[in-house]
mmCIF file of C-alpha atoms in Angstrom:
data_model
loop_
_atom_site.group_PDB
_atom_site.id
_atom_site.type_symbol
_atom_site.label_atom_id
_atom_site.label_comp_id
_atom_site.label_asym_id
_atom_site.label_seq_id
_atom_site.Cartn_x
_atom_site.Cartn_y
_atom_site.Cartn_z
ATOM 1 C CA MET A 1 -0.040 0.301 -0.216
ATOM 2 C CA GLU A 2 1.582 3.422 -1.281
ATOM 3 C CA GLU A 3 1.255 6.239 1.232
ATOM 4 C CA THR A 4 -0.445 9.846 -0.138
ATOM 5 C CA TRP A 5 2.706 11.251 -0.552
ATOM 6 C CA GLU A 6 3.514 8.992 -2.723
ATOM 7 C CA LEU A 7 0.491 8.867 -4.639
ATOM 8 C CA LYS A 8 -0.079 12.730 -5.271
ATOM 9 C CA PRO A 9 3.186 13.680 -7.856
ATOM 10 C CA LYS A 10 2.311 10.254 -9.630
ATOM 11 C CA ILE A 11 -1.342 11.383 -9.837
ATOM 12 C CA GLU A 12 -0.072 15.053 -11.231
ATOM 13 C CA ALA A 13 1.497 13.184 -13.792
ATOM 14 C CA LEU A 14 -1.158 11.094 -14.985
ATOM 15 C CA LEU A 15 -3.958 14.074 -15.557
ATOM 16 C CA ILE A 16 -1.407 16.283 -16.941
ATOM 17 C CA ALA A 17 -0.555 14.213 -19.711
ATOM 18 C CA SER A 18 -3.481 13.246 -19.979
ATOM 19 C CA ASP A 19 -6.030 15.583 -22.227
ATOM 20 C CA ARG A 20 -9.581 14.725 -20.768
ATOM 21 C CA PRO A 21 -11.312 14.040 -17.456
ATOM 22 C CA VAL A 22 -9.602 10.327 -15.858
ATOM 23 C CA THR A 23 -12.006 8.301 -13.539
ATOM 24 C CA ILE A 24 -11.033 7.363 -10.415
ATOM 25 C CA GLN A 25 -11.464 3.960 -11.641
ATOM 26 C CA ALA A 26 -8.619 4.257 -13.960
ATOM 27 C CA LEU A 27 -6.408 5.670 -11.987
ATOM 28 C CA ALA A 28 -6.600 2.947 -9.341
ATOM 29 C CA GLN A 29 -6.119 0.463 -12.081
ATOM 30 C CA CYS A 30 -2.815 2.638 -13.323
ATOM 31 C CA LEU A 31 -1.728 2.847 -10.071
ATOM 32 C CA SER A 32 -2.996 -0.686 -8.522
ATOM 33 C CA VAL A 33 -3.780 0.703 -5.532
ATOM 34 C CA GLY A 34 -7.592 0.736 -4.618
ATOM 35 C CA GLU A 35 -10.179 3.154 -5.348
ATOM 36 C CA VAL A 36 -10.079 4.625 -2.037
ATOM 37 C CA GLU A 37 -6.841 5.683 -1.964
ATOM 38 C CA VAL A 38 -6.790 7.862 -4.879
ATOM 39 C CA ASP A 39 -9.936 9.701 -3.826
ATOM 40 C CA ALA A 40 -7.964 10.379 -0.594
ATOM 41 C CA ALA A 41 -4.788 11.411 -2.395
ATOM 42 C CA LEU A 42 -7.038 13.480 -4.935
ATOM 43 C CA GLN A 43 -8.955 15.597 -1.845
ATOM 44 C CA GLU A 44 -5.078 16.229 -0.590
ATOM 45 C CA PHE A 45 -3.826 17.213 -4.218
ATOM 46 C CA GLU A 46 -6.979 19.465 -4.409
ATOM 47 C CA ALA A 47 -6.331 21.275 -1.087
ATOM 48 C CA ASP A 48 -2.457 21.553 -2.142
ATOM 49 C CA LEU A 49 -3.788 23.189 -5.171
ATOM 50 C CA LEU A 50 -5.642 25.868 -3.531
ATOM 51 C CA SER A 51 -2.884 27.770 -2.325
ATOM 52 C CA ALA A 52 -2.368 31.494 -4.114
ATOM 53 C CA ASP A 53 1.165 30.134 -5.200
ATOM 54 C CA ARG A 54 -0.232 27.459 -7.832
ATOM 55 C CA GLY A 55 -1.229 28.238 -11.084
ATOM 56 C CA ILE A 56 -3.491 25.028 -11.412
ATOM 57 C CA GLN A 57 -6.610 23.175 -10.015
ATOM 58 C CA LEU A 58 -8.029 20.214 -9.372
ATOM 59 C CA ARG A 59 -11.594 19.933 -11.166
ATOM 60 C CA ARG A 60 -13.843 16.967 -10.738
ATOM 61 C CA ARG A 61 -16.218 16.324 -13.674
ATOM 62 C CA PRO A 62 -19.018 13.921 -14.614
ATOM 63 C CA HIS A 63 -16.920 11.823 -16.729
ATOM 64 C CA GLY A 64 -13.364 12.034 -14.177
ATOM 65 C CA VAL A 65 -11.187 14.294 -12.425
ATOM 66 C CA ARG A 66 -9.048 16.599 -14.492
ATOM 67 C CA ILE A 67 -5.950 19.717 -14.268
ATOM 68 C CA GLU A 68 -6.572 23.352 -15.494
ATOM 69 C CA THR A 69 -5.634 26.016 -15.265
ATOM 70 C CA LYS A 70 -7.109 28.820 -12.504
ATOM 71 C CA PRO A 71 -9.184 30.787 -14.169
ATOM 72 C CA GLN A 72 -7.594 34.428 -13.317
ATOM 73 C CA PHE A 73 -4.637 33.693 -15.471
ATOM 74 C CA ALA A 74 -6.722 33.094 -18.293
ATOM 75 C CA ASP A 75 -5.625 36.726 -20.031
ATOM 76 C CA LEU A 76 -2.165 35.832 -19.291
ATOM 77 C CA ILE A 77 -2.651 32.867 -21.178
ATOM 78 C CA GLY A 78 -4.184 34.450 -24.268
ATOM 79 C CA ARG A 79 -1.200 36.779 -24.884
ATOM 80 C CA LEU A 80 1.099 33.650 -24.793
ATOM 81 C CA LEU A 81 -1.277 31.368 -27.216
ATOM 82 C CA PRO A 82 -3.695 33.741 -28.727
ATOM 83 C CA GLU A 83 -5.290 30.829 -30.150
ATOM 84 C CA ARG A 84 -6.738 29.725 -27.084
ATOM 85 C CA LYS A 85 -7.812 33.514 -25.849
ATOM 86 C CA ALA A 86 -11.742 33.195 -25.553
ATOM 87 C CA LYS A 87 -13.525 34.839 -28.009
ATOM 88 C CA PRO A 88 -16.237 37.191 -26.337
ATOM 89 C CA ILE A 89 -19.904 36.256 -26.294
ATOM 90 C CA THR A 90 -22.541 38.504 -27.091
ATOM 91 C CA SER A 91 -25.490 39.314 -24.011
ATOM 92 C CA GLN A 92 -27.938 37.960 -26.918
ATOM 93 C CA ALA A 93 -26.082 34.538 -27.001
ATOM 94 C CA LEU A 94 -25.553 34.366 -23.332
ATOM 95 C CA GLU A 95 -29.069 34.944 -22.861
ATOM 96 C CA THR A 96 -29.666 31.985 -24.722
ATOM 97 C CA LEU A 97 -27.505 29.823 -24.106
ATOM 98 C CA ALA A 98 -28.682 30.556 -20.084
ATOM 99 C CA ILE A 99 -32.324 29.110 -21.086
ATOM 100 C CA VAL A 100 -31.267 25.999 -22.702
ATOM 101 C CA ALA A 101 -28.704 25.235 -19.759
ATOM 102 C CA LEU A 102 -31.800 25.692 -17.403
ATOM 103 C CA LYS A 103 -34.403 24.947 -19.723
ATOM 104 C CA GLN A 104 -33.228 21.575 -21.413
ATOM 105 C CA PRO A 105 -34.002 19.690 -23.526
ATOM 106 C CA VAL A 106 -35.068 22.795 -25.578
ATOM 107 C CA SER A 107 -36.389 23.907 -29.190
ATOM 108 C CA THR A 108 -35.749 27.018 -31.129
ATOM 109 C CA GLY A 109 -39.444 27.893 -31.257
ATOM 110 C CA ASP A 110 -39.499 27.680 -27.312
ATOM 111 C CA ILE A 111 -36.513 29.906 -27.205
ATOM 112 C CA ASN A 112 -38.227 32.522 -29.902
ATOM 113 C CA ALA A 113 -40.796 32.332 -27.195
ATOM 114 C CA ILE A 114 -39.157 33.018 -24.331
ATOM 115 C CA ARG A 115 -37.194 35.829 -25.799
ATOM 116 C CA GLY A 116 -39.704 37.094 -28.193
ATOM 117 C CA ILE A 117 -37.420 37.629 -31.083
ATOM 118 C CA GLU A 118 -36.143 35.313 -33.621
ATOM 119 C CA SER A 119 -33.069 33.115 -32.073
ATOM 120 C CA ALA A 120 -31.798 30.989 -34.928
ATOM 121 C CA GLY A 121 -28.815 32.706 -35.725
ATOM 122 C CA THR A 122 -27.743 32.714 -32.418
ATOM 123 C CA VAL A 123 -28.212 29.312 -31.843
ATOM 124 C CA GLN A 124 -26.821 28.403 -35.338
ATOM 125 C CA THR A 125 -23.765 30.469 -33.060
ATOM 126 C CA LEU A 126 -23.634 28.607 -29.683
ATOM 127 C CA ARG A 127 -23.807 25.665 -31.927
ATOM 128 C CA ASN A 128 -20.902 26.688 -33.907
ATOM 129 C CA ARG A 129 -18.951 27.226 -30.880
ATOM 130 C CA LYS A 130 -19.514 23.437 -29.775
ATOM 131 C CA LEU A 131 -21.391 25.209 -26.323
ATOM 132 C CA ILE A 132 -24.560 23.574 -27.504
ATOM 133 C CA ALA A 133 -25.701 20.628 -29.649
ATOM 134 C CA ARG A 134 -28.205 18.847 -30.867
ATOM 135 C CA SER A 135 -30.103 16.247 -28.780
ATOM 136 C CA PRO A 136 -30.428 12.785 -30.371
ATOM 137 C CA ARG A 137 -34.022 12.807 -30.071
ATOM 138 C CA LEU A 138 -36.386 15.297 -31.280
ATOM 139 C CA GLY A 139 -39.088 17.189 -29.579
ATOM 140 C CA PRO A 140 -42.934 16.589 -29.780
ATOM 141 C CA ARG A 141 -43.652 18.022 -33.143
ATOM 142 C CA ARG A 142 -40.789 16.620 -34.199
ATOM 143 C CA GLU A 143 -38.436 19.758 -34.364
ATOM 144 C CA ARG A 144 -34.809 19.318 -32.987
ATOM 145 C CA ILE A 145 -34.299 20.114 -28.827
ATOM 146 C CA TRP A 146 -30.938 21.398 -27.551
ATOM 147 C CA ARG A 147 -28.559 20.741 -24.906
ATOM 148 C CA THR A 148 -25.469 22.412 -23.545
ATOM 149 C CA THR A 149 -21.988 20.192 -23.697
ATOM 150 C CA GLN A 150 -19.083 19.560 -21.786
ATOM 151 C CA LEU A 151 -17.526 22.038 -23.238
ATOM 152 C CA PHE A 152 -20.534 24.267 -21.588
ATOM 153 C CA LEU A 153 -19.608 23.035 -18.350
ATOM 154 C CA ASP A 154 -15.617 23.500 -19.074
ATOM 155 C CA THR A 155 -15.841 26.946 -20.138
ATOM 156 C CA PHE A 156 -17.665 28.167 -17.620
ATOM 157 C CA GLY A 157 -15.646 26.316 -14.667
ATOM 158 C CA LEU A 158 -19.003 23.946 -13.689
ATOM 159 C CA ALA A 159 -18.947 20.279 -12.418
ATOM 160 C CA SER A 160 -22.798 19.901 -13.556
ATOM 161 C CA LEU A 161 -25.893 22.189 -14.757
ATOM 162 C CA ASP A 162 -27.331 21.070 -10.773
ATOM 163 C CA GLU A 163 -24.391 24.094 -9.824
ATOM 164 C CA LEU A 164 -26.662 26.915 -11.767
ATOM 165 C CA TYR A 165 -28.995 26.382 -8.886
ATOM 166 C CA LYS A 166 -26.964 27.016 -6.423
ATOM 167 C CA GLU A 167 -27.490 30.671 -4.455
ATOM 168 C CA GLY A 168 -25.591 33.185 -6.891
ATOM 169 C CA ARG A 169 -24.304 30.947 -8.585
ATOM 170 C CA MET A 170 -25.955 32.259 -12.091
ATOM 171 C CA GLU A 171 -25.016 35.786 -11.549
ATOM 172 C CA GLU A 172 -21.667 34.553 -11.524
ATOM 173 C CA VAL A 173 -21.709 32.363 -14.493
ATOM 174 C CA PHE A 174 -23.466 34.436 -16.847
ATOM 175 C CA ALA A 175 -21.939 37.815 -14.657
ATOM 176 C CA SER A 176 -21.898 39.936 -18.218
ATOM 177 C CA VAL A 177 -24.876 39.638 -18.662
ATOM 178 C CA TYR A 178 -26.124 40.562 -15.141
ATOM 179 C CA SER A 179 -23.389 43.493 -14.789
ATOM 180 C CA GLY A 180 -24.227 44.748 -18.087
ATOM 181 C CA GLU A 181 -27.523 45.575 -17.638
ATOM 182 C CA LEU A 182 -27.287 46.036 -14.415
ATOM 183 C CA SER A 183 -25.087 49.699 -16.009
ATOM 184 C CA ALA A 184 -27.693 49.787 -18.412
ATOM 185 C CA GLU A 185 -30.148 50.955 -15.872
ATOM 186 C CA ALA A 186 -27.716 53.317 -13.918
ATOM 187 C CA GLY A 187 -27.158 51.063 -11.276
ATOM 188 C CA THR A 188 -30.953 50.392 -10.629
ATOM 189 C CA ALA A 189 -32.666 46.804 -10.617
ATOM 190 C CA PRO A 190 -32.834 45.195 -14.337
ATOM 191 C CA SER A 191 -36.450 45.344 -15.358
ATOM 192 C CA ASN A 192 -37.943 42.090 -15.820
ATOM 193 C CA ASN A 193 -38.434 42.374 -19.594
ATOM 194 C CA GLY A 194 -34.675 42.597 -20.089
ATOM 195 C CA VAL A 195 -32.051 39.749 -20.679
ATOM 196 C CA THR A 196 -32.221 39.300 -17.130
ATOM 197 C CA GLY A 197 -35.925 38.709 -16.492
ATOM 198 C CA HIS A 198 -36.005 36.207 -18.950
ATOM 199 C CA ILE A 199 -33.324 34.392 -17.413
ATOM 200 C CA GLU A 200 -34.802 34.476 -14.109
ATOM 201 C CA GLN A 201 -38.149 33.605 -15.764
ATOM 202 C CA VAL A 202 -37.143 30.257 -16.701
ATOM 203 C CA ARG A 203 -35.126 29.835 -13.592
ATOM 204 C CA GLN A 204 -38.329 30.247 -11.796
ATOM 205 C CA GLU A 205 -40.063 27.918 -13.715
ATOM 206 C CA VAL A 206 -37.982 25.098 -13.843
ATOM 207 C CA GLY A 207 -37.234 25.465 -9.645
ATOM 208 C CA GLY A 208 -40.695 24.903 -9.319
ATOM 209 C CA GLN A 209 -41.159 21.963 -11.712
ATOM 210 C CA ALA A 210 -38.777 20.810 -10.059
ATOM 211 C CA ARG A 211 -40.210 21.463 -6.806
ATOM 212 C CA ASN A 212 -43.670 20.201 -7.593
ATOM 213 C CA SER A 213 -41.848 17.211 -8.655
ATOM 214 C CA ARG A 214 -40.863 15.799 -5.681
#
């Protein structure tokens, strides 16, 4: 049985070498140890990386764990590697993305109804950026329906969609939408007819359905 301090550098090497999340089971098999030992080493390694003098972090994803750079260094990395610099997303695209994330699977027609405007072009833009994808099945009227992708979770630092329902998480993930609308209102609360109003409408609707299903 290996000690935790012996496992941590090995796990770090494996995660850095991998270009995708690695399951605890796969790590345990590779290291010839139990999953409990791997999880204990991961927890200690994760705590180590929280230090301010580290530029990477451990993230637990639905399909495993991976090492990522910390979000505060995104601009710095973009200066060195311009091709990796994230292109800005418009508030209209973010609004549509938020609706898909909260209400998925959802059709373009339903998105149009919520936003009150034609959204096919915005949906296509999000699809091209691989933030959303077509669901394998069709909607009740045989229309295309959309869902978010793993890249969406990775881009916004989410472990799962459930995080969007945590207090203040929506405002953090879609900060530019919320802060932009507040600025437009000169410091007053955003109108329910604005972008954030549409997002909050869907969040309350979906949250109510979840409560009623319990």
